Amino acid sequence: MTSPNRPRSFQEIILRLQNYWAAQGCAVLQPYDMEVGAGTFHPATTLRALGGRSWAAAYVQPSRRPTDGRYGENPNRLQHYYQYQVIIKPSPANLQDLYLGSLRAIGLDPMIHDVRFVEDDWESPTLGAWGLGWEVWCDGMEVSQFTYFQQVGGHDCRPVSGELTYGLERLAMYVLGVEHVMDMPFNDPEAPIPLTYGDIFRQTEREYSRWNFDVADTDTLFQHFKDAEAECARILSADPVDGAGRTIPMAHPAYDQAIKASHIFNLLDARGVISVTERQAYIGRVRALAKACADLFVTTDAAQA
Amino acid sequence: MPDLLIELFSEEIPARMQARAREDLKKLVTDGLVNAGLTYASAGAFSTPRRLTLAIEGLTAQSAVLREEKKGPPIDGRDEAIIGFLRGAGFEAEPKWYAERIQSLRDGNVLTSDYVLVRVGEQKGKRFLFAGFEYPGRPAAEIVAEVLDATIRNFPWPKSMRWGAGSLRWVRPLHSILCLLSDEAGATVVPLTVEGIAAGNTTRGHRFLSPDAFTVTGFDDYAAKLRRAHVILDSHEREEAIRQGAENLAFARGWQIVPDDTLLSEVAGLVEWPVPLMGVIEQRFLDLPPEVLQTSMKEHQKFFSARNPKTGRIEGFVTVANIETPDDGATILAGNQRVLAARLSDAAFFWENDLREAKAGMGAWAEGLKSVTFHNKLGSQADRIERIAALAREIAPLVGADADQAEQAARLAKLDLRSAMVGEFPELQGTMGRYYALAAGQPEAVADAARDHYSPLGPSDDVPTAPVSVAVALADKIDTLTGFWAIDEKPTGSKDPYALRRAALGVIRLVLGNKVRLSTKEVVEQTILREFIPPAQTLGQNESAKVDSLERKLADLNWHPTLLGSGLASRSDAEAELMTLKAEAEEAVAHRDNVLARLAAAPADLLSFLHDRLKVHLRDQGIRHDIIDAVLAQLGNDDLVLVARRATALNAMLQTEDGRNLTQGLKRAGNILAQAEDKDGVEYSFGADVKFAETKEERALFAALDTAEPAIKQAIAAEDFPAAMTAIARLRSPIDAFFDTVQVNTDHQIVRRNRLNLLHRIRAAGQQIADFTKVEG
């Protein structure tokens, strides 16, 4: 890891990934402007994996997992973190090579590291989605998830999308040789004002951990869940023809409500107010929304080849 | 004779699927070739993470000519039958055509096509149609192409996928197909294209060390070039390299590798070029329980554990890289070490927190189990622990355990389910329970029971022998079985979601292994009486109470309901409501009666389930099922130790000639007796008197029975079944001699009755041992 190619900061790793995937022809998108649990929830992945139209996108997605909050004290766990997501449809034959190129781009040379593709099938019960692939190991550490989508929202993916997900903090900590996430240089350590990850996120991790675990009002959240569910159903059942006679089905606005319901469920889970048996029922309700959105999306122009 | 080489080159195949895939590839291809008329000398299948390979030697270059003759209907019979036969032979035509040909055949002419000749032949003086088929031989390449195409398309992967825009399914994207037939003249590619992938004669080496494509001419060339390209083709060779390499690394430090064949074969399926590297576990983690170190390293990192024999602790690990690097793996090892440190920091954190809770008595864990549902009809884990504790107490004296200790052990045994460590590593349940029980100051016997009470988990698992462990292990399984029987969730067909067959086998092995004498049925009855009948009896009470209350109110003619008080607007409303309530109460009571009836039937039903599992268990030990049936027909069949001992003794006796003949004799006696009883409408049961005996064989049988009867009785009372078998086996020759010389059904009624009564003594002697009518042969 002493190669001259080695990046110096968290943001440099992100920038290199952006440049690399842009050079491979991906549209470099921006994060989705809603709270999501993973980059997969971005409609650029979930919805665009459906239908026959070709697609290639890469983006950073801030992701929230309220139950993973540790008040900023755990070296590896955060309730808010970043994923780097790449999705290409149809999956190109050289996707593994493209992926390995991205590791080289951030300074992980597979000739001195041990890079391995270890079976790991991916499934998202809330999205009604699954795929086969691997977790990619670098020197025994999982650095990415590599998946060929087979189904999303209950629909067979034809063609198949290839999806790559990098857990950015963990990957960067390894590349930069940092033991605690909060110590990781965010910008260039030689910059006039060097900032660590902790300078930016220590306080927010503490605040959100408290709110997620102890303070979030569960009655309000339960109500929000119901509201999102109802609004999603309302949007989906709206007449596709508007007052001016235009046919505009609204898959994306409905899907926003599904995302919202999913995140509220995660918050309720962190508050510990969802029992084991209820859990399955809630996941089933979110999945029903995601499926209904997928059903509508595949009828729209964006899904046609 | 050509050789065939096939390689299916793909993205990384899951390690756990490779062994099965090798076998499937070999079977599908060789079966396909043989079915098409080829033969071969030998076949070997290989796998690496990126390839499945099949090498076949000595394949025939061409399939043999296949000849076959089919007999058809009589030529002078109905035309319809003849037309059907001709169709089957490949002749499709207009009705007129058939009429002409049938006439022509009848005239003695033949009908031919490319591969079939139909003629009339004679058989036993009758004229039949015969169709002689002759399929010409086909070149091997043509057959190989067909068979391989079908194999790829129908490969039985446990999970397969599509990729890109194609529709082919494979375990992961398939990149290339190598398919080569080679003989002295050289190698030729078998022409074959599967969904756009054309077969060729090239492959690739190691993903990083030798990524370029190269051509091969046959298997030897292929294996040698792969090796130069940093790929060891044979998984067994990779396993051996890993094992040797790891042992050498450990040996250099004076350590030993903890053997783990499952891990070895998994790791061999993750690498093409294994490079074992040894690392040292940091001092601060060495006090973690060895099981924790081992599990964490194995499950998360796929590391082998290295034990220091001087300290007995696990102090090192071996990770297997897939690459040789310029720094001899230093970077790789440092990375792995780092990941391990993070994992073990988590484990150490769990361990310390758990120990703190254990030392505080584990009250919080017990409390926590109240909110963990075991099954929605069987309550929480805490409820289950209460039941197991009561059962363990009851079983304790039968297994020589202290009742208080057994109860205490049952209360503690499952508390580790709430510990952070078991939350992270569920496979450490029980193992951690033992550590935590010891930390809580519990005696060894109690702590061991926490560890061992899940055992035995399978047919070859060790059976606990310590009395407290046996008590809790039995209680655990009997509670499971009784509970699911009580709520009518029994296994059906292949569905056994609660692993009740395993639990039943566990009971059987615990009981037999420890010679635990207990009436299984009684224990189950007691449990049902204690745990499940009382709640069932309360079913319907609420509904009935509502009826009573409303009836009482209506009995007062001055009572007029008000909306405010009862929600009912008038007496007639109330009367209608009463009807509804009565119907509901009736339904609830009927439901209660159903449940109670089921609970009453459950012990016998569960016992017969245990008997079925016992049959399977004993059959695996070489005891025939009919022998077990014969023994199960006896009283006391819910004492499984007794059943097994009887069956074993009977089985041994039936291995001898005496035993087999005796069985015949007993059966014959039984049959004659049964027929006579049937005919005469009486039971011949006593009164046989030697003074009516007419022959010496008859008198000898009297004498033999006089000796055998008390001997059998005594042996049975002493539960000495081999002695009982010996005693009854002595009856063999007197019985044989009797049947050889004496006719039972004589005209002399007194003699006949006496002989039938004598036969009863034989039957009764047999019945002491088993129901011989159930023994086959």
Coordinates of N, CA and C in Angstrom, one line a residue, chain B residues 107 152 195-197 221 254 281 335 347 599 659 661:
Chain B
D107 N -49.0 -59.8 -49.5 CA -48.5 -60.5 -50.6 C -47.1 -61.0 -50.5
I152 N -25.1 -28.4 -21.1 CA -25.0 -27.0 -20.6 C -26.4 -26.4 -20.4
E195 N -25.7 -20.5 -27.5 CA -26.1 -19.1 -27.3 C -25.0 -18.1 -27.6
G196 N -24.4 -18.3 -28.7 CA -23.4 -17.4 -29.2 C -22.0 -17.7 -28.7
I197 N -21.8 -18.7 -27.8 CA -20.5 -19.0 -27.4 C -20.0 -20.2 -28.2
D221 N -1.6 -31.8 -22.2 CA -1.1 -30.5 -22.6 C -1.8 -29.4 -21.8
G254 N 6.4 -24.8 15.8 CA 6.0 -25.7 16.8 C 4.6 -25.8 17.1
I281 N -2.0 -14.5 16.2 CA -3.2 -13.8 16.8 C -2.6 -12.9 17.9
G335 N -3.1 -7.3 5.7 CA -4.5 -6.9 5.6 C -5.4 -7.9 6.3
A347 N -15.6 -9.6 19.0 CA -15.8 -10.8 19.8 C -15.4 -10.6 21.2
L599 N -55.7 -33.9 22.5 CA -54.7 -34.1 23.5 C -54.8 -35.5 24.1
G659 N -33.4 -70.9 15.2 CA -34.3 -69.8 15.3 C -35.3 -69.7 14.2
N661 N -36.1 -72.2 12.1 CA -37.1 -73.3 12.1 C -38.1 -73.2 13.2

